[in-house]
C-alpha positions as protocol buffer text, in pm:
chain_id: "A"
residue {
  index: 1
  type: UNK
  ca { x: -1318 y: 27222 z: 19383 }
}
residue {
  index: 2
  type: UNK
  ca { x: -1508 y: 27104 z: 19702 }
}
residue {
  index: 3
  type: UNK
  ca { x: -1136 y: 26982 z: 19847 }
}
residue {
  index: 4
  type: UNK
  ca { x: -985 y: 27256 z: 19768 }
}
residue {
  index: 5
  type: UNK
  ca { x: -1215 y: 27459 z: 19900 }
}
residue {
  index: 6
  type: UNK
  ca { x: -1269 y: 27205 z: 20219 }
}
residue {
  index: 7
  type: UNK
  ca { x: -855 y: 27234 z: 20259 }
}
residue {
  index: 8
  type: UNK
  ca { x: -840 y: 27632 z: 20277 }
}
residue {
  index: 9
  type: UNK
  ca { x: -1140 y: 27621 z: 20549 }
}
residue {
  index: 10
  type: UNK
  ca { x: -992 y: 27370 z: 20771 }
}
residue {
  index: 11
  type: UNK
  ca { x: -611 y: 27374 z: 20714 }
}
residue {
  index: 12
  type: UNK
  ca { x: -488 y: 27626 z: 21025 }
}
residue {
  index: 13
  type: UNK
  ca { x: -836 y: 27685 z: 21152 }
}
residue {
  index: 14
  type: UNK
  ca { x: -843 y: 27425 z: 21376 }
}
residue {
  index: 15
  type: UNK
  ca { x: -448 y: 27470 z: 21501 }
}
residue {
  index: 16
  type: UNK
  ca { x: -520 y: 27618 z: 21857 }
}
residue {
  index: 17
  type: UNK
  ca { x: -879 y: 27439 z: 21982 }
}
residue {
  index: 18
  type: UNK
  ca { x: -664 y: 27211 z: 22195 }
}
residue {
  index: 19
  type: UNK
  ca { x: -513 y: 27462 z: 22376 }
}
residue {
  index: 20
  type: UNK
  ca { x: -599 y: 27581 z: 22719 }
}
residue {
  index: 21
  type: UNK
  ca { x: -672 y: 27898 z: 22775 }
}
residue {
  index: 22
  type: UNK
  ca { x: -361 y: 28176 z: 22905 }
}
residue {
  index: 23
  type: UNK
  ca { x: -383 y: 28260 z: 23213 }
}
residue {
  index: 24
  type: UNK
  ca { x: -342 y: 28637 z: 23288 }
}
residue {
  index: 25
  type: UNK
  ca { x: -30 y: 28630 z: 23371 }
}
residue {
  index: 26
  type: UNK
  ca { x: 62 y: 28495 z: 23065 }
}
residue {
  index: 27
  type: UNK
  ca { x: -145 y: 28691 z: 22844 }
}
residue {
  index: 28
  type: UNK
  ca { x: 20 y: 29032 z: 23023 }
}
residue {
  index: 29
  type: UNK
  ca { x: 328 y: 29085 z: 22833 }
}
residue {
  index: 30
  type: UNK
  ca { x: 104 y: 29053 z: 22481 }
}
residue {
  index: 31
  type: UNK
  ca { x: 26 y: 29424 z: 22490 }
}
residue {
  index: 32
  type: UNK
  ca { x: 292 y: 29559 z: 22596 }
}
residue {
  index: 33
  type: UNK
  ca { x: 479 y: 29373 z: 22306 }
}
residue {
  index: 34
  type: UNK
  ca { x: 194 y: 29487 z: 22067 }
}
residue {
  index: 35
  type: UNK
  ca { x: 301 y: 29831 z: 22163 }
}
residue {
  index: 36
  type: UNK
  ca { x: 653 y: 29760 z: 22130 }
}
residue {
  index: 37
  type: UNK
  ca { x: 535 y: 29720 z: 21763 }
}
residue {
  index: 38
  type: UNK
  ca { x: 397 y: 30035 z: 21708 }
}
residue {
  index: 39
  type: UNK
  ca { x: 654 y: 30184 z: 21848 }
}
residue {
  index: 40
  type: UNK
  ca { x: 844 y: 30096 z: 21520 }
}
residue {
  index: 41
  type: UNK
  ca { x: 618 y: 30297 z: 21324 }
}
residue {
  index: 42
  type: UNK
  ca { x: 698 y: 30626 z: 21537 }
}
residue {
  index: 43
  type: UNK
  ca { x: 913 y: 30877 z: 21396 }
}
residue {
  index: 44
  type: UNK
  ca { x: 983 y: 30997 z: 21710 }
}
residue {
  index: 45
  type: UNK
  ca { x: 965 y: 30825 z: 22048 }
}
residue {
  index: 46
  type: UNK
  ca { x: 995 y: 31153 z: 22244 }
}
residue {
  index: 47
  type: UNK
  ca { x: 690 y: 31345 z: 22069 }
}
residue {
  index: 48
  type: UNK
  ca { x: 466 y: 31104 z: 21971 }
}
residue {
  index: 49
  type: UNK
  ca { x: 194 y: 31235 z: 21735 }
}
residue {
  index: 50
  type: UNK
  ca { x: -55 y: 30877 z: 21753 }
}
residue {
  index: 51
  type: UNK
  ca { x: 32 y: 30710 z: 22064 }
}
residue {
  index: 52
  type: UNK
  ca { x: -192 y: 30405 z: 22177 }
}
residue {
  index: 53
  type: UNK
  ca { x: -425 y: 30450 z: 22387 }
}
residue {
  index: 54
  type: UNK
  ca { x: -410 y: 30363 z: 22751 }
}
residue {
  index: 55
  type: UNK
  ca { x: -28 y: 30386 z: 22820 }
}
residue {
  index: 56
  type: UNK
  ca { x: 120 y: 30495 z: 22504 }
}
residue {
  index: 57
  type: UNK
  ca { x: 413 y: 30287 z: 22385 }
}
residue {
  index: 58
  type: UNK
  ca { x: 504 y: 30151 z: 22734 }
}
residue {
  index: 59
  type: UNK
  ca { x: 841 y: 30198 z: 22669 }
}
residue {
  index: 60
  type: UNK
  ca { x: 1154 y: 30366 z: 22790 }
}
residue {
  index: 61
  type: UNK
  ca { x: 1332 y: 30549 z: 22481 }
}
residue {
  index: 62
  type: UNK
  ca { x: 1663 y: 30575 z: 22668 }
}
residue {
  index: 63
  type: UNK
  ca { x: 1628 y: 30212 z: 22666 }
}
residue {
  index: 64
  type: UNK
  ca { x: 1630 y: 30176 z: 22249 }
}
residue {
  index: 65
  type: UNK
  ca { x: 1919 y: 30064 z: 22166 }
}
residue {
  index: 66
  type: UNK
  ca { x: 1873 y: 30078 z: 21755 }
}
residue {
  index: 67
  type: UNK
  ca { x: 1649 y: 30183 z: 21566 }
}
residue {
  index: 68
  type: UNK
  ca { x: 1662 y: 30093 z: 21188 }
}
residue {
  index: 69
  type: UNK
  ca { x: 1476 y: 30236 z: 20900 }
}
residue {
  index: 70
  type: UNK
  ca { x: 1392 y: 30156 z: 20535 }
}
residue {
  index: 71
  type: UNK
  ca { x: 1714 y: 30325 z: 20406 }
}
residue {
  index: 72
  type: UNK
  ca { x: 1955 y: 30175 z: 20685 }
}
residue {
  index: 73
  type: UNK
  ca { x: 1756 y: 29813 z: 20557 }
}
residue {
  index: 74
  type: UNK
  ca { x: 1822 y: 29850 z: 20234 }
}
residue {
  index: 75
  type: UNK
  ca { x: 1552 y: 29665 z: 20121 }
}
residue {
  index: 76
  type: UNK
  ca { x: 1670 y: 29336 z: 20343 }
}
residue {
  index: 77
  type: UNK
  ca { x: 1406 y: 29369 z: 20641 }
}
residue {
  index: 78
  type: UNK
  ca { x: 1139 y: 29595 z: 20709 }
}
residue {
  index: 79
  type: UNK
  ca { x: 1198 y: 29843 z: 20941 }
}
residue {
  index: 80
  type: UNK
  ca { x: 1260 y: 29713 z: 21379 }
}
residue {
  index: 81
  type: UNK
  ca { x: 1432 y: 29821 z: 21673 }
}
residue {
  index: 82
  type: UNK
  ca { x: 1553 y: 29685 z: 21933 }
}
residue {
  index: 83
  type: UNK
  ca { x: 1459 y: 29721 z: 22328 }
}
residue {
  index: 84
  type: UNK
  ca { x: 1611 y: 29647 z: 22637 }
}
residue {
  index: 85
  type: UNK
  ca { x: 1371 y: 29642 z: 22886 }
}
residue {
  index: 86
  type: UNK
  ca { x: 1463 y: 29660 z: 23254 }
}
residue {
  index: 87
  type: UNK
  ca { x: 1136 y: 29681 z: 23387 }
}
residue {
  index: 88
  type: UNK
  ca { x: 1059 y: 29299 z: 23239 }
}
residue {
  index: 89
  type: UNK
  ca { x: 1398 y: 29211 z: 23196 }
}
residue {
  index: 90
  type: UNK
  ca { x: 1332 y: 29176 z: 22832 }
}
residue {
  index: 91
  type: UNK
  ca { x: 1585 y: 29234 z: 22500 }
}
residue {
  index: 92
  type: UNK
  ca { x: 1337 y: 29277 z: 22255 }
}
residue {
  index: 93
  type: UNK
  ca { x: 1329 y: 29293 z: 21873 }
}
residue {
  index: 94
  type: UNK
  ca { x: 1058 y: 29464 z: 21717 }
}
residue {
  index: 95
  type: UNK
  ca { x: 967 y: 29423 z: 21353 }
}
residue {
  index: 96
  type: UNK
  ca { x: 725 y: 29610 z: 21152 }
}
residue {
  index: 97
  type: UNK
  ca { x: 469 y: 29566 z: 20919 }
}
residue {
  index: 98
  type: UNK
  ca { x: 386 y: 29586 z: 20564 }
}
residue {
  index: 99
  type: UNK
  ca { x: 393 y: 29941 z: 20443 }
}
residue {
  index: 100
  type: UNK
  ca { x: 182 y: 29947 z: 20107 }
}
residue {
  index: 101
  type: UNK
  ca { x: 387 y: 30224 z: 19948 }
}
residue {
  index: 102
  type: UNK
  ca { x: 719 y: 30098 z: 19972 }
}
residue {
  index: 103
  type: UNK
  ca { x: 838 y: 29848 z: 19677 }
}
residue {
  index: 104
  type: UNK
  ca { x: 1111 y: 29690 z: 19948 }
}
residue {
  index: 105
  type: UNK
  ca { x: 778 y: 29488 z: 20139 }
}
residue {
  index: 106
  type: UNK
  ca { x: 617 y: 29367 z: 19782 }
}
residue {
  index: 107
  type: UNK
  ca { x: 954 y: 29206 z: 19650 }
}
residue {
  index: 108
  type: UNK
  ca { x: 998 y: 29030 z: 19989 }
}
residue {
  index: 109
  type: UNK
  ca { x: 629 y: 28915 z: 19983 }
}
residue {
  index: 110
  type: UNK
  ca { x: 626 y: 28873 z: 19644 }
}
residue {
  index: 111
  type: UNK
  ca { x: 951 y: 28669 z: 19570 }
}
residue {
  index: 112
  type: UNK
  ca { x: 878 y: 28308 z: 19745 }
}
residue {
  index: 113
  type: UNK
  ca { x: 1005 y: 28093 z: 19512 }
}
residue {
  index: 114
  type: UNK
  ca { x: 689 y: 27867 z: 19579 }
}
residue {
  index: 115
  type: UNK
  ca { x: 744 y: 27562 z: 19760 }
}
residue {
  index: 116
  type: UNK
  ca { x: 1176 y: 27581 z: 19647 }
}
residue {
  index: 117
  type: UNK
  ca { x: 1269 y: 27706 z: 20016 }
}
residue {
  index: 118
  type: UNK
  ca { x: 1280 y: 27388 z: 20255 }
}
residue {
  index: 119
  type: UNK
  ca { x: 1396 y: 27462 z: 20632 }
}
residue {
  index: 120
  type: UNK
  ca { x: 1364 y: 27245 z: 20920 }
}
residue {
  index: 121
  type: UNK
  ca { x: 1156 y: 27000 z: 20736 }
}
residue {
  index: 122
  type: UNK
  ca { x: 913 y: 27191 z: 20524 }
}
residue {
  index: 123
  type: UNK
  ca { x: 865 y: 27496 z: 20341 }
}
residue {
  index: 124
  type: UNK
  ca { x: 873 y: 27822 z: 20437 }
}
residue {
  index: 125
  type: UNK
  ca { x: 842 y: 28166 z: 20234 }
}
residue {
  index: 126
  type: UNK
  ca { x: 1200 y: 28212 z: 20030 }
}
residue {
  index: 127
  type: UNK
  ca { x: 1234 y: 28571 z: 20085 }
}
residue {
  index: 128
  type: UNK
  ca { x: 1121 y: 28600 z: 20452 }
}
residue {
  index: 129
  type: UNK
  ca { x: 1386 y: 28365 z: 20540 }
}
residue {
  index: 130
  type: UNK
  ca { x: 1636 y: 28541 z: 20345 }
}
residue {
  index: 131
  type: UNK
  ca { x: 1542 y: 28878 z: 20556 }
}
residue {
  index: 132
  type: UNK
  ca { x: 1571 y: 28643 z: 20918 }
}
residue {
  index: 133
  type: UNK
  ca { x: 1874 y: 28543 z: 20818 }
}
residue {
  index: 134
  type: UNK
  ca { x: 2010 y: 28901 z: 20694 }
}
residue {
  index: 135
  type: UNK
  ca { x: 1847 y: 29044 z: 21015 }
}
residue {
  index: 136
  type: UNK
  ca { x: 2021 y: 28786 z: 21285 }
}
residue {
  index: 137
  type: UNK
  ca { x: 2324 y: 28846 z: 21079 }
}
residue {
  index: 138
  type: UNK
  ca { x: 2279 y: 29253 z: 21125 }
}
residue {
  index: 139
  type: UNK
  ca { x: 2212 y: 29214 z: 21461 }
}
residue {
  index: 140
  type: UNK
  ca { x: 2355 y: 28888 z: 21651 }
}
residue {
  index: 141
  type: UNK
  ca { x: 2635 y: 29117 z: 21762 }
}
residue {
  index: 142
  type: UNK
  ca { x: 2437 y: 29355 z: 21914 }
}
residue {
  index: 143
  type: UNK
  ca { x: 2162 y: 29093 z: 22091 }
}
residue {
  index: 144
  type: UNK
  ca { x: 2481 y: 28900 z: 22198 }
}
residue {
  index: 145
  type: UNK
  ca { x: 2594 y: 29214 z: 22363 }
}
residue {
  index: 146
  type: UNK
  ca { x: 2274 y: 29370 z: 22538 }
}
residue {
  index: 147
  type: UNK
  ca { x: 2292 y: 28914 z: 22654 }
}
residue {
  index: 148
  type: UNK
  ca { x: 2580 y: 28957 z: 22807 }
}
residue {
  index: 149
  type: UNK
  ca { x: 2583 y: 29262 z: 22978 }
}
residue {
  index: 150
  type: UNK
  ca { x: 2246 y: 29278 z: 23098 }
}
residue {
  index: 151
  type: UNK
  ca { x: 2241 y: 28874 z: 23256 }
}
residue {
  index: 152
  type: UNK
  ca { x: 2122 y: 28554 z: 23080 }
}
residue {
  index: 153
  type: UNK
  ca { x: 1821 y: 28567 z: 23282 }
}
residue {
  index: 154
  type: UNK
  ca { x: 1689 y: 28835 z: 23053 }
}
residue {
  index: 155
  type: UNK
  ca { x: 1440 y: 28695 z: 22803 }
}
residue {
  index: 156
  type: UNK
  ca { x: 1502 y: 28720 z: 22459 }
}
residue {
  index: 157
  type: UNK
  ca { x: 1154 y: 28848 z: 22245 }
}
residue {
  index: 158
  type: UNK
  ca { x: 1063 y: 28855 z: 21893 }
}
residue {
  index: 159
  type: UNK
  ca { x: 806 y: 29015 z: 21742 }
}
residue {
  index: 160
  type: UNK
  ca { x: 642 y: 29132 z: 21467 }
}
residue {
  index: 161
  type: UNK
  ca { x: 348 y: 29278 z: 21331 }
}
residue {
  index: 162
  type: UNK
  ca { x: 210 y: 29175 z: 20939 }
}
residue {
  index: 163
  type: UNK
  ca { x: 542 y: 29107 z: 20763 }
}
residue {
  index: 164
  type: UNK
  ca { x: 730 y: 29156 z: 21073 }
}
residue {
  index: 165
  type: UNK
  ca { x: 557 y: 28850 z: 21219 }
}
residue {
  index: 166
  type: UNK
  ca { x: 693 y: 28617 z: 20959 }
}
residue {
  index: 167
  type: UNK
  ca { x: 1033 y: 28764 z: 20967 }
}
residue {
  index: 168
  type: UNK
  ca { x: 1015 y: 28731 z: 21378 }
}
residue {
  index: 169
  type: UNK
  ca { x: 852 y: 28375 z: 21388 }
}
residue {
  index: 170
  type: UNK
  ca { x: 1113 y: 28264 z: 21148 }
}
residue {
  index: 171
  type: UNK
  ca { x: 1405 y: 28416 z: 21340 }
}
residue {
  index: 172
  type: UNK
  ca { x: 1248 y: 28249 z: 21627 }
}
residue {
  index: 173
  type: UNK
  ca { x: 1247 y: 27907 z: 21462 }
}
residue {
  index: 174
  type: UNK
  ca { x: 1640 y: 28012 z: 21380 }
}
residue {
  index: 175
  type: UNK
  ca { x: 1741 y: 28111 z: 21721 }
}
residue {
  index: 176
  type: UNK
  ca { x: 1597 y: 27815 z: 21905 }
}
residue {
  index: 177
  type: UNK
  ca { x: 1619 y: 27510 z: 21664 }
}
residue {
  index: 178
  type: UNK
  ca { x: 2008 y: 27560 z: 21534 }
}
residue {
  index: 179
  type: UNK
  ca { x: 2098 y: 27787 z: 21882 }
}
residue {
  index: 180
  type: UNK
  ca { x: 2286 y: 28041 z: 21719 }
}
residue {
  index: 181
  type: UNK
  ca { x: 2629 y: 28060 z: 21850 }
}
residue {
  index: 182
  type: UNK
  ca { x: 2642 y: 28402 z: 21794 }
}
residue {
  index: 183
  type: UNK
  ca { x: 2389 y: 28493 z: 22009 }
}
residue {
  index: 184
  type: UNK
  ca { x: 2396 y: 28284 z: 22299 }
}
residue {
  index: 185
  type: UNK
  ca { x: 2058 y: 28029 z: 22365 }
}
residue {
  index: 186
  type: UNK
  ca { x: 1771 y: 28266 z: 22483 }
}
């Protein structure tokens, strides 16, 4: 019991006391992204009911380019949209987070098929993969696109919030390791 118990305390606790500090410069774009995130939550960009504080959603809505719900995901991915920002020269993909009334987050939290789903050299969550992949294969067209016709120099961004983290860090991990063909190398 006292590993066990010694291996949940330390295991990831200890992952970042290496690292230096970010500077603010690199800590900026962090809440605008955050926003970004909420954003996905809205039901409607133009007349927002619960904006953040400070700034709102910092975004553009004539700069979403999609916007997908529950219903359009089918269950695949939780709810995200997708930016271009011009301001930051940013495409970003914005993922959602676990919504406690909908059955569609449980079964992709809940099916993991516990240490079955190997990727790059370890394990990762079955199901979360399964809704990176599905997502990259929704949307490589469209990120491919918004690439292209905006310049390579725009950054390519990721992120999620709860559930939507995993499903982000993962199609991070996809994008960059295997450099998805059909989206370009952010």
């Amino acid at each position: 019991m006292l590993l066990l118990l010694r291996a949940f305390h330390t295991v990831g606790s200890d992952d970042s006391t290496t690292w230096a500090s970010a500077t603010a410069d690199e800590f900026a774009p962090v809440p605008r992204v955050c926003c970004l995130i909420l954003a996905v939550y809205a039901d409607d960009l133009r007349n927002r009911q619960f904006p953040p504080a400070h700034g709102g959603y910092r975004l553009n809505p004539d700069w979403v380019v999609k916007r997908v719900t529950y219903e359009q995901a089918s269950g695949h991915a939780p709810p995200y949209l997708i930016d271009v920002d011009h301001e930051h020269r940013e495409i970003v993909l914005a993922i959602r987070g676990l919504n406690l009334v909908k059955e569609s987050d449980y079964k992709l939290i809940i099916d993991n098929a516990l240490g079955m789903q190997m990727f790059d050299g370890g394990y990762v969550h079955h199901e979360l993969l399964k809704s990176a992949i599905w997502l990259l294969n929704q949307e490589s067209d469209t990120l491919n696109r918004l690439w292209v016709e905006n310049g390579s120099d725009y950054k390519m961004v990721f992120a999620g919030h709860s559930l939507g983290s995993g499903v982000a860090a993962l199609l991070t991990v996809i994008m960059v390791n295997h450099q998805s063909p059909r989206c370009g190398r952010p």
